[in-house]
Coordinates of C-alpha atoms in Angstrom, one line a residue:
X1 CA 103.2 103.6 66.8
X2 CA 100.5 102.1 68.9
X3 CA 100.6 100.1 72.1
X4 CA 97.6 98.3 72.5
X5 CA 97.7 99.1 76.6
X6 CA 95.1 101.8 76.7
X7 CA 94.7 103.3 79.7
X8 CA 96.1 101.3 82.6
X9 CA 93.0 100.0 85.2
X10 CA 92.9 101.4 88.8
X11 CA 94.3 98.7 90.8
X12 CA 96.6 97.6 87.6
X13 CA 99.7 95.4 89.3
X14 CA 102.4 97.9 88.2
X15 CA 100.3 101.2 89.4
X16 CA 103.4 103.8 90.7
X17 CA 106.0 101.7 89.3
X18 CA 108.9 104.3 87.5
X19 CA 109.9 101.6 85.4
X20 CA 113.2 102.1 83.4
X21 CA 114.2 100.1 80.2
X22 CA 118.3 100.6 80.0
X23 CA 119.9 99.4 76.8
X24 CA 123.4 100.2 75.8
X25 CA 124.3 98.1 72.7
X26 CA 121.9 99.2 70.0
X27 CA 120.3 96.1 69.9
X28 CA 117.1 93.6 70.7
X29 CA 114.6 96.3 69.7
X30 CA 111.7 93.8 69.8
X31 CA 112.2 92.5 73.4
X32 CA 112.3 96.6 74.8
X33 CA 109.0 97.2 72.2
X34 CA 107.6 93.9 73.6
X35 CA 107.9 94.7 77.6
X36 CA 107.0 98.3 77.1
X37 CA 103.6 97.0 75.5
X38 CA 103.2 94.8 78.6
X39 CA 104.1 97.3 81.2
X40 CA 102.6 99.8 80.1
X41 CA 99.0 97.3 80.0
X42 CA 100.2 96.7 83.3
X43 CA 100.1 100.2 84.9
X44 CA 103.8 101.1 84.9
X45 CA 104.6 105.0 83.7
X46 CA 108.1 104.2 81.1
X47 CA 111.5 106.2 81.5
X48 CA 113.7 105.0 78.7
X49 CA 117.8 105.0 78.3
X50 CA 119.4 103.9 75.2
X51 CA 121.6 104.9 72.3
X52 CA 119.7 107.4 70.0
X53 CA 119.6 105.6 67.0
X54 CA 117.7 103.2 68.8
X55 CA 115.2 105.8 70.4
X56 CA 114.9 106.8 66.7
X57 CA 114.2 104.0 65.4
X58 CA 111.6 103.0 68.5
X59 CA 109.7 106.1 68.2
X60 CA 107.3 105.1 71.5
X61 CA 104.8 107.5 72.7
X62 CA 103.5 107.6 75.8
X63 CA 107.3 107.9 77.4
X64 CA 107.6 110.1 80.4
X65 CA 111.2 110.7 79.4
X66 CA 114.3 109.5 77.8
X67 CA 118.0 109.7 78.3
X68 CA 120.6 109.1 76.2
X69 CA 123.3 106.0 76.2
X70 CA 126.8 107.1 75.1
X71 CA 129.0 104.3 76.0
X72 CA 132.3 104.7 73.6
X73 CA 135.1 106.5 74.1
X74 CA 137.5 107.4 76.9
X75 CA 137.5 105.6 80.2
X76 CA 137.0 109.4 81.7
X77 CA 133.9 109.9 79.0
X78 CA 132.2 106.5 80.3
X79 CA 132.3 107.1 84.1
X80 CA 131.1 111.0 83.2
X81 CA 127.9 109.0 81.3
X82 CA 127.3 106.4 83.9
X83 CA 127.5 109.5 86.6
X84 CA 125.4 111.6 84.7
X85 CA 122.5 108.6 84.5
X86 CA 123.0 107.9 87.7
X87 CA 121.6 111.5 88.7
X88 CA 119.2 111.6 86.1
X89 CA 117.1 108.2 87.7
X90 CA 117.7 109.7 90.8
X91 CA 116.3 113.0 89.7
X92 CA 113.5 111.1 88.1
X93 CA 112.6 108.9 91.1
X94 CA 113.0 105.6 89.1
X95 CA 111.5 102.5 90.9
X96 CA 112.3 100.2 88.5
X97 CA 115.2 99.2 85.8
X98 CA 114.4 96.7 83.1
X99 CA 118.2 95.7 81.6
X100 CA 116.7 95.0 78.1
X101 CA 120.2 92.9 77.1
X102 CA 121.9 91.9 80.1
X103 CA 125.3 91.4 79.4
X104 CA 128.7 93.3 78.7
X105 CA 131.7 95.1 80.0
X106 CA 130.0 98.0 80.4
X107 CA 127.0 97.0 81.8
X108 CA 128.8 95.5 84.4
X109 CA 130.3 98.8 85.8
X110 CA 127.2 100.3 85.4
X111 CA 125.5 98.2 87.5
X112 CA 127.7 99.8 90.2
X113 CA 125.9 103.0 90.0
X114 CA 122.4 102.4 89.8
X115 CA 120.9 103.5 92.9
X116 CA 120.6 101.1 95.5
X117 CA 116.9 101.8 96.0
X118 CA 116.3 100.5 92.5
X119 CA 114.5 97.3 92.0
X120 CA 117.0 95.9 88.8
X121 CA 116.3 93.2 86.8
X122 CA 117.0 92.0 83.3
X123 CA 116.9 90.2 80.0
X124 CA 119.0 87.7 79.1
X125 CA 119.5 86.5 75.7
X126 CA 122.5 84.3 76.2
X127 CA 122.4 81.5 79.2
X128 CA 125.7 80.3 79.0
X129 CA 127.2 83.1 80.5
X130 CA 124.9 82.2 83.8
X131 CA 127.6 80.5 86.7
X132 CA 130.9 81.7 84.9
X133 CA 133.7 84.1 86.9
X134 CA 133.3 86.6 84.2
X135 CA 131.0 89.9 83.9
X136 CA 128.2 88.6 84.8
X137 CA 128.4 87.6 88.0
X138 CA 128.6 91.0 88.6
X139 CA 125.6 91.7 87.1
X140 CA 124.0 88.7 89.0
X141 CA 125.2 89.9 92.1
X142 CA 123.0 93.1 91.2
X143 CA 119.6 92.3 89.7
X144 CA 116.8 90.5 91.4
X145 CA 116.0 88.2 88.4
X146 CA 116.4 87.3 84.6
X147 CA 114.0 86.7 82.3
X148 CA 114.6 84.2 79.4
X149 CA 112.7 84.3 75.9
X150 CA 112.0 80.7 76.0
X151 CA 111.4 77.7 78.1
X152 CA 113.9 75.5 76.6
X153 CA 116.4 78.4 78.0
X154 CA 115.7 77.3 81.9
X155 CA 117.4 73.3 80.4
X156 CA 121.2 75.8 80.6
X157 CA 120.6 77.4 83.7
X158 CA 123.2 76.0 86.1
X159 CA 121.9 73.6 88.9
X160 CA 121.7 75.5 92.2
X161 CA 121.8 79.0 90.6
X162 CA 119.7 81.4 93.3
X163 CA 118.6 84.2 91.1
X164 CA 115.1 83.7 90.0
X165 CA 115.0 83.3 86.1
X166 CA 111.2 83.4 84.3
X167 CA 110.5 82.8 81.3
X168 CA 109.0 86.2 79.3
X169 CA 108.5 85.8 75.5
X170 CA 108.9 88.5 73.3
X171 CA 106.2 88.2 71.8
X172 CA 103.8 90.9 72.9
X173 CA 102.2 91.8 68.9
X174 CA 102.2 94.6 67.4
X175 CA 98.1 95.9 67.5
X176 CA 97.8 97.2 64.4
X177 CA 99.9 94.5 62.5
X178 CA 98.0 91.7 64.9
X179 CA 94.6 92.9 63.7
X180 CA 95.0 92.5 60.2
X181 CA 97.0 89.4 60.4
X182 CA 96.1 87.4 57.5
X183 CA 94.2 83.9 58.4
X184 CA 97.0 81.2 57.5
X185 CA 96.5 79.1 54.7
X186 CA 93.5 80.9 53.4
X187 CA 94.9 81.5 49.9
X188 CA 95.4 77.6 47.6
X189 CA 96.0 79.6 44.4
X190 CA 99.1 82.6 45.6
X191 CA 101.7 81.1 46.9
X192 CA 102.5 80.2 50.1
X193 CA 104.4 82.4 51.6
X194 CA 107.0 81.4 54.5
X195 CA 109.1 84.1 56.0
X196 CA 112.8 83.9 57.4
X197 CA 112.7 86.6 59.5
X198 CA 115.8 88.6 61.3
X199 CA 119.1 89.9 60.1
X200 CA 120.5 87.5 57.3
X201 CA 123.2 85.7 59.0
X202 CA 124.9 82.3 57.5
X203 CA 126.6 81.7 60.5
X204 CA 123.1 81.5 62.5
X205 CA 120.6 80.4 59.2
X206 CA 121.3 77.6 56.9
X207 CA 120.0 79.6 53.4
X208 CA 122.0 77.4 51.5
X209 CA 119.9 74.8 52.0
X210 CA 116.9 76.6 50.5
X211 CA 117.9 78.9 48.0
X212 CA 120.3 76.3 46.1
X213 CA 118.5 76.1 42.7
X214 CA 117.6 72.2 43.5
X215 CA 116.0 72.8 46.3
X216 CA 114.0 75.9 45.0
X217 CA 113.4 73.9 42.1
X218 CA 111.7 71.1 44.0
X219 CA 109.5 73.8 45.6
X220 CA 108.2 73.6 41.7
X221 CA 107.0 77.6 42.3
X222 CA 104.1 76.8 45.1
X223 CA 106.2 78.6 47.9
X224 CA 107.6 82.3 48.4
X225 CA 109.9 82.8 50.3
X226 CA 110.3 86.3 52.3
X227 CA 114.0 87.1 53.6
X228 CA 113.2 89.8 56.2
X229 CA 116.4 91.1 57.3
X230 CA 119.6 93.0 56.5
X231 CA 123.0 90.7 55.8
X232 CA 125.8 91.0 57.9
X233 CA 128.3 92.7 56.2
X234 CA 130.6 89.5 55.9
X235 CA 128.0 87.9 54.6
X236 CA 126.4 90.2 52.0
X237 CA 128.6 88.7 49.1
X238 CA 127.1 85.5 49.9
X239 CA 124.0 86.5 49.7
X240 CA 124.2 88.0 46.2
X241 CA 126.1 84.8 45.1
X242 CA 123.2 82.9 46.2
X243 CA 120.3 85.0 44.9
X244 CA 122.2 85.6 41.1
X245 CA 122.1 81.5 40.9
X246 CA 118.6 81.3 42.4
X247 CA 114.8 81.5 40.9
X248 CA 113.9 85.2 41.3
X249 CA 110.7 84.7 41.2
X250 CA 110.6 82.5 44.1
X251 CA 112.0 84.5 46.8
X252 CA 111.1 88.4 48.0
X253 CA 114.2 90.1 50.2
X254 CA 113.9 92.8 52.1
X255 CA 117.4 93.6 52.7
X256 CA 117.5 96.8 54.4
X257 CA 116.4 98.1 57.2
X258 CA 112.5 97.6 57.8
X259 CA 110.5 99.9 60.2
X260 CA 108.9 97.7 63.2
X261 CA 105.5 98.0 62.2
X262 CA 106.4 96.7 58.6
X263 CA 108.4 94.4 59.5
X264 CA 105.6 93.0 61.9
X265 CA 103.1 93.0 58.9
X266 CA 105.2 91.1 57.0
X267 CA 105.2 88.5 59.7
X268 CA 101.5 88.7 60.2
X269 CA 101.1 88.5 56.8
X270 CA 103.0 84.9 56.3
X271 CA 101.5 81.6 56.1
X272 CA 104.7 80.1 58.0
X273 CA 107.9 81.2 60.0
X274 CA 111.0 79.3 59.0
X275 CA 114.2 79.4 61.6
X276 CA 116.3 78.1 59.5
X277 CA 118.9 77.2 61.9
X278 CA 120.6 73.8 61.6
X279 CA 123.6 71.9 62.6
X280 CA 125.1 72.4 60.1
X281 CA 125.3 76.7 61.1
X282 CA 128.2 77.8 62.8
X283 CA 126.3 79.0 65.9
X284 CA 124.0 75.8 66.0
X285 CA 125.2 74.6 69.6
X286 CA 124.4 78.4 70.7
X287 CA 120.9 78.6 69.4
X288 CA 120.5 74.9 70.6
X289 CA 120.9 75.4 74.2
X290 CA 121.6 78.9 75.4
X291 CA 120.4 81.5 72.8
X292 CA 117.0 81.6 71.5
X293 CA 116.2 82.1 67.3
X294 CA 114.1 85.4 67.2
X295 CA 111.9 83.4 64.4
X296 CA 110.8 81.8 67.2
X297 CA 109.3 84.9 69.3
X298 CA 108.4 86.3 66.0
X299 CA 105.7 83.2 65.0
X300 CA 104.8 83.0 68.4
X301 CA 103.6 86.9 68.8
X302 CA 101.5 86.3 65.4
X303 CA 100.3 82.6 65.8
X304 CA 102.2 81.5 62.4
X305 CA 103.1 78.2 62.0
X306 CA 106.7 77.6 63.1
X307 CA 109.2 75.2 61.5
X308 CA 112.1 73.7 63.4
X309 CA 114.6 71.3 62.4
X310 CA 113.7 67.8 64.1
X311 CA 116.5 68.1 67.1
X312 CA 116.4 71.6 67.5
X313 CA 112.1 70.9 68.6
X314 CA 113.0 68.0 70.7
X315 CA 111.9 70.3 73.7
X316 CA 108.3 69.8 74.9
X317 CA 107.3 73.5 74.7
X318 CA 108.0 73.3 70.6
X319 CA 104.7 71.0 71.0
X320 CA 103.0 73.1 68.4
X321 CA 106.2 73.5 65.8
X322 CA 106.1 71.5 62.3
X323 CA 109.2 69.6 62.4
X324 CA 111.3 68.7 59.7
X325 CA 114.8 66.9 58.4
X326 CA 116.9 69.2 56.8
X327 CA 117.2 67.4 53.6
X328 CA 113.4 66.9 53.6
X329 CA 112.7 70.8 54.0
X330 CA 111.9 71.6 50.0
X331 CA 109.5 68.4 50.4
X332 CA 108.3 69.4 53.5
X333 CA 107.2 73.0 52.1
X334 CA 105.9 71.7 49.1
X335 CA 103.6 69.4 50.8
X336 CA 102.2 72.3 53.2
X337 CA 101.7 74.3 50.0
X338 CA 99.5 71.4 48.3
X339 CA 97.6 71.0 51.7
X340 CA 97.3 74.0 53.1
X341 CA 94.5 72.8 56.0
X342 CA 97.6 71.0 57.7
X343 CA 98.9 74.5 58.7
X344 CA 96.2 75.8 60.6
X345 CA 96.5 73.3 64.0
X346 CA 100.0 74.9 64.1
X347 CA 98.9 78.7 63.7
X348 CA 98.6 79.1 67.5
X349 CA 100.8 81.0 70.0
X350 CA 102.0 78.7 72.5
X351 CA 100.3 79.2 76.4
X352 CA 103.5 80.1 78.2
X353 CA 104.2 83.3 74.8
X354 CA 100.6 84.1 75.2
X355 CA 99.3 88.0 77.2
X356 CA 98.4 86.0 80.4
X357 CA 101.3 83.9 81.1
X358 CA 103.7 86.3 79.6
X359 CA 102.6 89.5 82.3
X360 CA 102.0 87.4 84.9
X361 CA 105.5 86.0 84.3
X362 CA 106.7 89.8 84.1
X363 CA 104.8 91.1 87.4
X364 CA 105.7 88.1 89.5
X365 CA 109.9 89.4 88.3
X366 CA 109.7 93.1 89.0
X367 CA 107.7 92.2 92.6
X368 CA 109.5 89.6 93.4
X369 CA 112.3 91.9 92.8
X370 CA 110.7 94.7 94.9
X371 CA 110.3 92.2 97.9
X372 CA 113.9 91.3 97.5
X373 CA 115.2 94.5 97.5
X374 CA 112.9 95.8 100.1
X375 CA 114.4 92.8 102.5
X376 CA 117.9 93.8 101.6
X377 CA 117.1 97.0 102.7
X378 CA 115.2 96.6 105.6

C-alpha cells in the first residue's frame, strides 16, 4: 500500500512529532488509514497500537513500530496489557497519541496510563456520548480535543462543552485508487453504476427500498447497483431473501471482506455513492444527528456524487449532495442514468473534506493539544 505523503518537507508542521494511532476495537480502519496518510504528509514518524487482525489487514509501510492491542480476558490480563503499553510508549518516546475510536470501557482505564507527557487526542464517531456521566467523561477529562467526521456533527455537541472538537474527514484517498478514478458519468451506454458502500446493515441502510423487484424494475436495467460490504450476521438471511426475489442482473455484491485498496477502486470507480439511510432505519435518529454514514466520507474522498435522503441533507455542508424522497429514489436514479451530465456538478469533494482544510484542521488539534498540555505542565 502507498501513502501519497512522499517524503515529509523540512519545516513540515508535524516534524519530531512521535505520533501514535491507539485502536482497541478492531474497527474504523479507514479513519486510522486516512490520518496516517495526513500525518505522515505532514512530517509526523507513525508508532501504531491495535489488535493484530487489524495491523493485518492495514498492512502500512513506513511504520517505525507497532504494538499489539489485547484487550479480552481477565481483569489481571487487561491491567498487564495497559502496563505493558504504557512502557512500551514510554520506551519509544511517543509525543503524540491519536485515539482512532474514542470511546469504551476500556479505553477509559487506559486513558489512566498513558503518560502524562503525552499530547492525547481522539476520534469520535459518536457525539451523543459528549456531556453524559458515563465513560467518556473520563476520556474527556484526558484528551486535548476530538475530531468529528463531519460538520453536521458540531449541531450535537453540548452548549458550553470546553474541549476543542474539529471537524477532520476521513477522506484522505487512497493514491493509487484516486488516480485512476473513473470520470463520472463518462459512459451513456454501461450502466450507471451507484455504490452502497460499508458493511450491509438493515438496521443502518434501507435496501428494502431498492432491491424490491418494483423498484429495481422501475430502474428498467439503466442502473447497477454495487453492495460493497459484508452483512451482519443477523442480517445475512435478509439479504439472501432479498437478492433470490430481486433482478440479478441489476445488482453486483461484494459480500466478503474486500482489501482497502479494492474496496477504494470500487468507490473510485462509481458514478454515484448512495447512503441509503432513511427514517425509516432503525438507527436513523443516530446517523441523523450524532453518528456520521461512512458513504458519506467515502464519496467525499473520491469526488462521487452523493445521495441523501431530503431531511437527512437539510445541513448546509450537504450543499453539493443530490437529494431525494425516498419513494422517489428508483425515479431519481433512473433520471441520473438518462442524463448523465446532471452528475458531474455534484462529483466534487466538499472544501471542509478536501487535503487543505482537512490537515490544517488535524495540525491546529495535535498543537493545540501540545500547547495545552505544555500549560498543564508548566
Amino acid at each position: 500500500m502507498t501513502d501519497g505523503a512522499g517524503a515529509p518537507r523540512g519545516g513540515a508542521p508535524l516534524a519530531g512529532a512521535r505520533l501514535l494511532f491507539l485502536e482497541l476495537g478492531d474497527s474504523h480502519d479507514e479513519v486510522l488509514l486516512s490520518w496516517w496518510r495526513d500525518v505522515r504528509a505532514l512530517g509526523a514518524d507513525v508508532w501504531v497500537a491495535c489488535p493484530r487482525a487489524t495491523w493485518e489487514r492495514l498492512a502500512l509501510p513506513g511504520v517505525r513500530g507497532y504494538h499489539p492491542a489485547a484487550v479480552e480476558g481477565s481483569l489481571a490480563a487487561r491491567l498487564a496489557f495497559m502496563r505493558r503499553l504504557r512502557r512500551w510508549i514510554l520506551a519509544e518516546r511517543i509525543t503524540h497519541v491519536v485515539l482512532n475510536t474514542a470511546t469504551g470501557t476500556m479505553l477509559r482505564d487506559l486513558v489512566l496510563f498513558l503518560p502524562s507527557r503525552c499530547r492525547v487526542v481522539g476520534t469520535l464517531h459518536d457525539v451523543g456520548k459528549l456531556g453524559r456521566l458515563n465513560n467518556q467523561t473520563v476520556i474527556t477529562a484526558r484528551v486535548a480535543g476530538y475530531a468529528v467526521l463531519a460538520p453536521y456533527l458540531l449541531d450535537a455537541v453540548p452548549e458550553g462543552f470546553r474541549t476543542p472538537v474539529v471537524v477532520a474527514p476521513a477522506t484522505a484517498p487512497d493514491p493509487d485508487a484516486a488516480a485512476s478514478a473513473t470520470t463520472v458519468g463518462a459512459s451513456s451506454e454501461a450502466p450507471l453504476r451507484v455504490i452502497v458502500p460499508g458493511g450491509i446493515d438493515f438496521r443502518r441502510r434501507d435496501y428494502a427500498s431498492i432491491l424490491a423487484p418494483d423498484a429495481l424494475a422501475r430502474l428498467g436495467g439503466a442502473v447497477r447497483l454495487v453492495l460493497a460490504g459484508r452483512p451482519v450476521p443477523r442480517d445475512r438471511a435478509l439479504l439472501e431473501r432479498a437478492l433470490a426475489a430481486a433482478d440479478g442482473t441489476a445488482i453486483e455484491v461484494h459480500d466478503r471482506f474486500l482489501p482497502h485498496d479494492a474496496f477504494a477502486r470500487l468507490v473510485a470507480g462509481a458514478d454515484a455513492v448512495l447512503a441509503l439511510a432513511h427514517p425509516s432505519c432503525a438507527e436513523w435518529e443516530l446517523t441523523r444527528r450524532v453518528r456520521i454514514s461512512g458513504a458519506m466520507s467515502n464519496a467525499w474522498a473520491y469526488a462521487r456524487p452523493l445521495l441523501l435522503e431530503r431531511t437527512l441533507a437539510a445541513h448546509p455542508s450537504f450543499g453539493d449532495a443530490i437529494c431525494y424522497d425516498v419513494p422517489d429514489l428508483p425515479a431519481t436514479l433512473a433520471r441520473l442514468a438518462a442524463d448523465r451530465a446532471a452528475l458531474r456538478p455534484h462529483a466534487v469533494t466538499p472544501a471542509f473534506a478536501a487535503e487543505p482544510a482537512r490537515r490544517a484542521a488535524i495540525t491546529r488539534l495535535l498543537l493545540d493539544a501540545a500547547a495545552r498540555a505544555d500549560r498543564a505542565s508548566a
